[in-house]
Short mmCIF file of C-alpha atoms in Angstrom, two decimals:
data_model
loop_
_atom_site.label_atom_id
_atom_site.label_comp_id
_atom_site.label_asym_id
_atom_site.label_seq_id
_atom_site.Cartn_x
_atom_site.Cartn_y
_atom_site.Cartn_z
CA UNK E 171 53.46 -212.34 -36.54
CA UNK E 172 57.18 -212.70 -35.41
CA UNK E 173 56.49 -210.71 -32.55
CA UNK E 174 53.32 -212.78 -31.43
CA UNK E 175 55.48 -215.74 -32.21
CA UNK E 176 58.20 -214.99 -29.84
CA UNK E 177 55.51 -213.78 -26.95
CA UNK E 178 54.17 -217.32 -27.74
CA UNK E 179 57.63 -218.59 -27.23
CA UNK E 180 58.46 -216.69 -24.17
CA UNK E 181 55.09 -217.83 -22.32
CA UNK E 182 55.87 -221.71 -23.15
CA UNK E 183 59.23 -221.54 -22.06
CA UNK E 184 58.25 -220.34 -18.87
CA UNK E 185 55.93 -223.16 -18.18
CA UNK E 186 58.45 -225.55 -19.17
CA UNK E 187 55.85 -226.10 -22.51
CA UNK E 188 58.58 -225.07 -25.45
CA UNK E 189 59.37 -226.75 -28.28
CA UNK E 190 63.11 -228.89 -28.12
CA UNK E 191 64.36 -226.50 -30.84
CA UNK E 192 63.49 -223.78 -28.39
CA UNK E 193 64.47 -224.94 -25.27
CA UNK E 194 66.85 -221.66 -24.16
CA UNK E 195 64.80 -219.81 -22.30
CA UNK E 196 64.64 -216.41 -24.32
CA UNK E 197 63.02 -214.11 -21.11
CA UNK E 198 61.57 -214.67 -17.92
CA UNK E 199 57.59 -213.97 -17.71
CA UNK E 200 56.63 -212.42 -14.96
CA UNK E 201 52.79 -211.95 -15.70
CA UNK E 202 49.87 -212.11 -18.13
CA UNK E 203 47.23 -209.30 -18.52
CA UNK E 204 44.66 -210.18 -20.74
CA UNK E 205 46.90 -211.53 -23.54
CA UNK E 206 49.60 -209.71 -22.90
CA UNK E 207 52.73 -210.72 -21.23
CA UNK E 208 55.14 -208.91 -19.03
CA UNK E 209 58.89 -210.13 -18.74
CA UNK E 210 61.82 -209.37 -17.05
CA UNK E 211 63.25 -207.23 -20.03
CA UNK E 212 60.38 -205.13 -19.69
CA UNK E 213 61.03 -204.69 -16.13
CA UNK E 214 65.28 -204.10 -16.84
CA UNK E 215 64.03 -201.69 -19.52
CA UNK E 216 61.54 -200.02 -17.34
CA UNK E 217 63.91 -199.48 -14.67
CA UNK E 218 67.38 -198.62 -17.20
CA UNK E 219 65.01 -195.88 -18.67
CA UNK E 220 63.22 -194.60 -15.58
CA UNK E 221 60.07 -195.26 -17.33
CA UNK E 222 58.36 -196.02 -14.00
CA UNK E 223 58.79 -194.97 -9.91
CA UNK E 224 60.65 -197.81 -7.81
CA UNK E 225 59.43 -198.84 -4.56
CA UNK E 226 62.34 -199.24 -3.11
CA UNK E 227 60.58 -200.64 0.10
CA UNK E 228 60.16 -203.97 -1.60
CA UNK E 229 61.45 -206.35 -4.34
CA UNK E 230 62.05 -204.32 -7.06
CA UNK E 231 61.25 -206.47 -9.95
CA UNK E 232 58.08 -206.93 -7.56
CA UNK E 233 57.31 -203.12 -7.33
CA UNK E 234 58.28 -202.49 -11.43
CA UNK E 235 56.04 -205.33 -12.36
CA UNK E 236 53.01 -204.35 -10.37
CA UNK E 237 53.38 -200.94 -11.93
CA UNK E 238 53.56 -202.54 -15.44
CA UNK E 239 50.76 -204.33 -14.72
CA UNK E 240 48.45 -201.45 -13.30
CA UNK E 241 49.71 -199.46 -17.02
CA UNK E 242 48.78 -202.65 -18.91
CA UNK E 243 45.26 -202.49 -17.48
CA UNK E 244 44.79 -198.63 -17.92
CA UNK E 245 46.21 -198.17 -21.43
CA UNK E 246 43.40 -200.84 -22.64
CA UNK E 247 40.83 -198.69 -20.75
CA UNK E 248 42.30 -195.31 -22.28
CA UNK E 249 42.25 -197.71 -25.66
CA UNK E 250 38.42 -197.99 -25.28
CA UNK E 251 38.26 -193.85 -25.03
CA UNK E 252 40.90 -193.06 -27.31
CA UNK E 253 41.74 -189.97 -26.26
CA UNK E 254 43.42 -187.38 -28.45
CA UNK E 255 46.83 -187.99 -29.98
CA UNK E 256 49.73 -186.40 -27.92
CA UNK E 257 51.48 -183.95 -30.59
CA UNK E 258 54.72 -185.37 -32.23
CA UNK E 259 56.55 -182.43 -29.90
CA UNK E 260 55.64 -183.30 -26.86
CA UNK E 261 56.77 -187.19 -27.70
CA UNK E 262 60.18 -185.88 -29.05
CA UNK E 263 60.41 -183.67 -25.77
CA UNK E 264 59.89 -186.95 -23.34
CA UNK E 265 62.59 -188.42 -25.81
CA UNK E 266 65.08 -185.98 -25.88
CA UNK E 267 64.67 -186.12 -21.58
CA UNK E 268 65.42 -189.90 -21.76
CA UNK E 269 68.56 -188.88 -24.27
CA UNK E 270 70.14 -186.41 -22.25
CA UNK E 271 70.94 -188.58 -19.92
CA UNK E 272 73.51 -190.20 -21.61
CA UNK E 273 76.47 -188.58 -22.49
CA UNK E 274 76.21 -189.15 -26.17
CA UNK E 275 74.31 -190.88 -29.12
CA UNK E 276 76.58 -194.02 -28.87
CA UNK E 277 75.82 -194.53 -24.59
CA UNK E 278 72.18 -194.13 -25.39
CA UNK E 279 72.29 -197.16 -28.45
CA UNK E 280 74.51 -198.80 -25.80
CA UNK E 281 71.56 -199.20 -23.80
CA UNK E 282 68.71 -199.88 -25.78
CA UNK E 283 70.88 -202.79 -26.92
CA UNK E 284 71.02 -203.99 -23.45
CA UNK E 285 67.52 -203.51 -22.66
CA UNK E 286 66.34 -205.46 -25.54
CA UNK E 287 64.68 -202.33 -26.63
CA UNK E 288 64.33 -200.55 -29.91
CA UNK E 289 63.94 -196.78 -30.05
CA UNK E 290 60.82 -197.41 -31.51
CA UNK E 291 59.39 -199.19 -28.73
CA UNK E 292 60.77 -196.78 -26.34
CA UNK E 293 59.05 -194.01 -28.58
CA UNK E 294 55.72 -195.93 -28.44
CA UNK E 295 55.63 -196.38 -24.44
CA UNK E 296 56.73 -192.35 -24.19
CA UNK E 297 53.58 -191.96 -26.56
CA UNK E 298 51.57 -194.16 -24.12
CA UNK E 299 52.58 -192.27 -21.60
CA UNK E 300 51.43 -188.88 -22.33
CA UNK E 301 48.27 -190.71 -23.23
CA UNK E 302 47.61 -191.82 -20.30
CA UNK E 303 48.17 -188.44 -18.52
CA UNK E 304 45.69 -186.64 -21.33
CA UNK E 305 43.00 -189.22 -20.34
CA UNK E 306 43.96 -188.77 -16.10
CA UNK E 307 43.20 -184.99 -17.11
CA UNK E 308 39.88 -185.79 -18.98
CA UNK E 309 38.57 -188.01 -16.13
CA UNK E 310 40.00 -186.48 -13.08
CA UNK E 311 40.45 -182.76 -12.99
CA UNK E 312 36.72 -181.55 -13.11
CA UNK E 313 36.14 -184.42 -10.06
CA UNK E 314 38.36 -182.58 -8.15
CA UNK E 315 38.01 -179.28 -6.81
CA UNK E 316 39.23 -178.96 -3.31
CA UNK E 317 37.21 -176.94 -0.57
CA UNK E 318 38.69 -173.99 1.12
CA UNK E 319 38.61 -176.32 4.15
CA UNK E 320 40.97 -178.26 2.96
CA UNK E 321 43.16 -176.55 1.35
CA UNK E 322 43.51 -174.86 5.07
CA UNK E 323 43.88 -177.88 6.58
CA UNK E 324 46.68 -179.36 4.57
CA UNK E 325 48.50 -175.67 4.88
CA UNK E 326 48.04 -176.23 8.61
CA UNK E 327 49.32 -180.12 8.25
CA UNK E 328 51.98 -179.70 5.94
CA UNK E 329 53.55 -176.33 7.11
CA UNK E 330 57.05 -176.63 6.72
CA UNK E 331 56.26 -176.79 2.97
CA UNK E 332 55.32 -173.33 3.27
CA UNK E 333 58.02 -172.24 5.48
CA UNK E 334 60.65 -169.79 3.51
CA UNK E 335 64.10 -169.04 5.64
CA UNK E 336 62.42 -170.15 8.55
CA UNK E 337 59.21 -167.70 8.09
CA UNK E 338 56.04 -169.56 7.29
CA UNK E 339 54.53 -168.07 4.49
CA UNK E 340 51.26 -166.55 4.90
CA UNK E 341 48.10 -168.52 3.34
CA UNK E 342 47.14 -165.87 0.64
CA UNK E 343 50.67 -166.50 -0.32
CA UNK E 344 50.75 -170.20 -0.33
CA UNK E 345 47.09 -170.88 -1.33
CA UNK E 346 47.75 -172.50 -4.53
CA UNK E 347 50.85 -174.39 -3.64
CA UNK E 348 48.79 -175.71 -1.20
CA UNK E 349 45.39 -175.81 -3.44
CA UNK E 350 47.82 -177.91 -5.96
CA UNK E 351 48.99 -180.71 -3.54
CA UNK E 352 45.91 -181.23 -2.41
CA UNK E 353 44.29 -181.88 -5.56
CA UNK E 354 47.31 -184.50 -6.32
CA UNK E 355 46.46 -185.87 -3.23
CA UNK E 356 42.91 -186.58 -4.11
CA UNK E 357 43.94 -187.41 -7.77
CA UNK E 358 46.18 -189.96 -6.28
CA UNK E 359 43.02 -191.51 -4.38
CA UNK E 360 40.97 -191.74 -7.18
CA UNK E 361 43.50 -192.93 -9.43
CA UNK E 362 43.97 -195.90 -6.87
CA UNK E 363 40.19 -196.51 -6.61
CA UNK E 364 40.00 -196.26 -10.52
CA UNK E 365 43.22 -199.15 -10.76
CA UNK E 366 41.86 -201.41 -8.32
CA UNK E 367 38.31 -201.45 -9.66
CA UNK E 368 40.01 -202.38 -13.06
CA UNK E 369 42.57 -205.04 -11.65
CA UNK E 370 38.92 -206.59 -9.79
CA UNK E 371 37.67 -206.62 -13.56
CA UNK E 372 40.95 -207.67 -16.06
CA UNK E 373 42.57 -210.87 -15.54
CA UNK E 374 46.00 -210.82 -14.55
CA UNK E 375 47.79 -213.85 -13.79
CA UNK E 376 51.03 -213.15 -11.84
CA UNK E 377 53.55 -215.80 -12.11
CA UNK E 378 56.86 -213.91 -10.21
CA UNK E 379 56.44 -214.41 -6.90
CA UNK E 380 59.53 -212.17 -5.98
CA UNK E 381 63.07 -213.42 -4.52
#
C-alpha cells in the first residue's frame, strides 16, 4: 500500500494534481505503461547500475526510458507465460557482477542510496532479467536456424571479423562464429518485431519529451 501510495503521489505531482501537504515534487514521471509508472530514478538507477544499453546517439534519459518502457511491456507478456524460475545462483552471479564494480561493500550501499534503490529491488530487476532471457530462449531459438547461405554471406560481409594477424580465417574454421552472429542478428529482428507488435497493443503514455 505505501508503495502504491507514493506511485499515486509521484503521478499527481507530475500533473500538477498533488495534495498541498505534498506539494515537493518527490520524482519526475517520465511515462505510464499500463499502470505502471516510470521516473527519473528509475532511469538514474538504470543507468548508475548498467542495468540497460545507452544510446548514446540521443537524449539519454530519452534512450533509458524507451528501453524501460519496451522491458515494462515484455515482462507483463513473459508474466502471462511464466516461464521457469531463474536458480537463486545465477541471480547471486548477476549480483555479485553489479558488486564488483565497486571497490567495496560501503561504495556499493553508497550507491543504492543515491539511486533510491534497495538491494532488494535491484535483486528483483536482476531476477527479471534472466527471466526475460529464459523466455527470448523459449520463443526464439527454435525460429531461428540460419541457412548455409547465410551464414556464407555474412562470413563474406563481415570478414575482418574472421581475420586473425591479418590472415582471414578459413570458413570451416569460422563457421560457427559466423553461424552465431547471424542468429543474433535475426534474434535481434524478431525481438524488434515482437516489441513493436506489443507497444501497438499496451498503452503507454509518454510524458518526457526529452531536453
Amino acid at each position: 500500500m505505501v508503495h502504491r501510495n507514493r506511485a499515486l503521489i509521484v503521478f499527481l505531482a507530475a500533473l500538477g494534481m498533488a495534495p498541498a501537504v505534498h506539494a515537493e515534487v518527490i520524482d519526475r514521471v517520465l511515462a505510464v505503461v499500463d499502470t505502471q509508472i516510470i521516473t527519473l530514478s528509475d532511469v538514474r538507477a538504470a543507468v548508475r547500475f548498467a542495468l540497460v544499453p545507452q544510446d548514446v546517439a540521443v537524449d539519454p534519459i530519452t534512450a533509458v526510458m524507451q528501453r524501460l518502457i519496451d522491458r515494462r511491456l515484455m515482462l507483463a507478456e513473459v508474466d502471462r507465460y511464466a516461464p521457469p524460475e531463474p536458480a537463486s545462483a545465477a541471480v547471486d552471479a548477476a549480483m555479485t557482477a553489479i558488486e564488483r564494480r565497486y571497490k567495496d561493500a560501503l561504495e556499493m550501499e553508497i550507491a543504492l542510496n543515491q539511486s533510491a534503490m534497495s538491494r532488494e529491488e535491484l535483486r528483483r530487476y536482476v531476477r527479471d532479467t534472466l527471466r526475460l532471457e529464459t523466455y527470448f530462449q523459449q520463443r526464439f531459438s527454435t525460429v531461428v536456424q540460419p541457412s548455409e547461405d547465410e551464414i556464407r554471406l555474412y562470413y563474406r560481409e563481415h570478414a575482418t571479423e574472421f581475420t586473425v594477424a591479418g590472415k582471414l580465417q578459413p570458413l570451416d574454421a569460422a563457421r560457427e562464429a559466423a553461424r552465431a552472429a547471424v542468429i543474433r542478428e535475426q534474434r535481434e529482428v524478431l525481438l524488434r518485431q515482437w516489441v513493436e507488435g506489443l507497444r501497438r497493443r499496451g498503452s503507454v503514455q509518454v510524458l518526457y519529451l526529452g531536453k
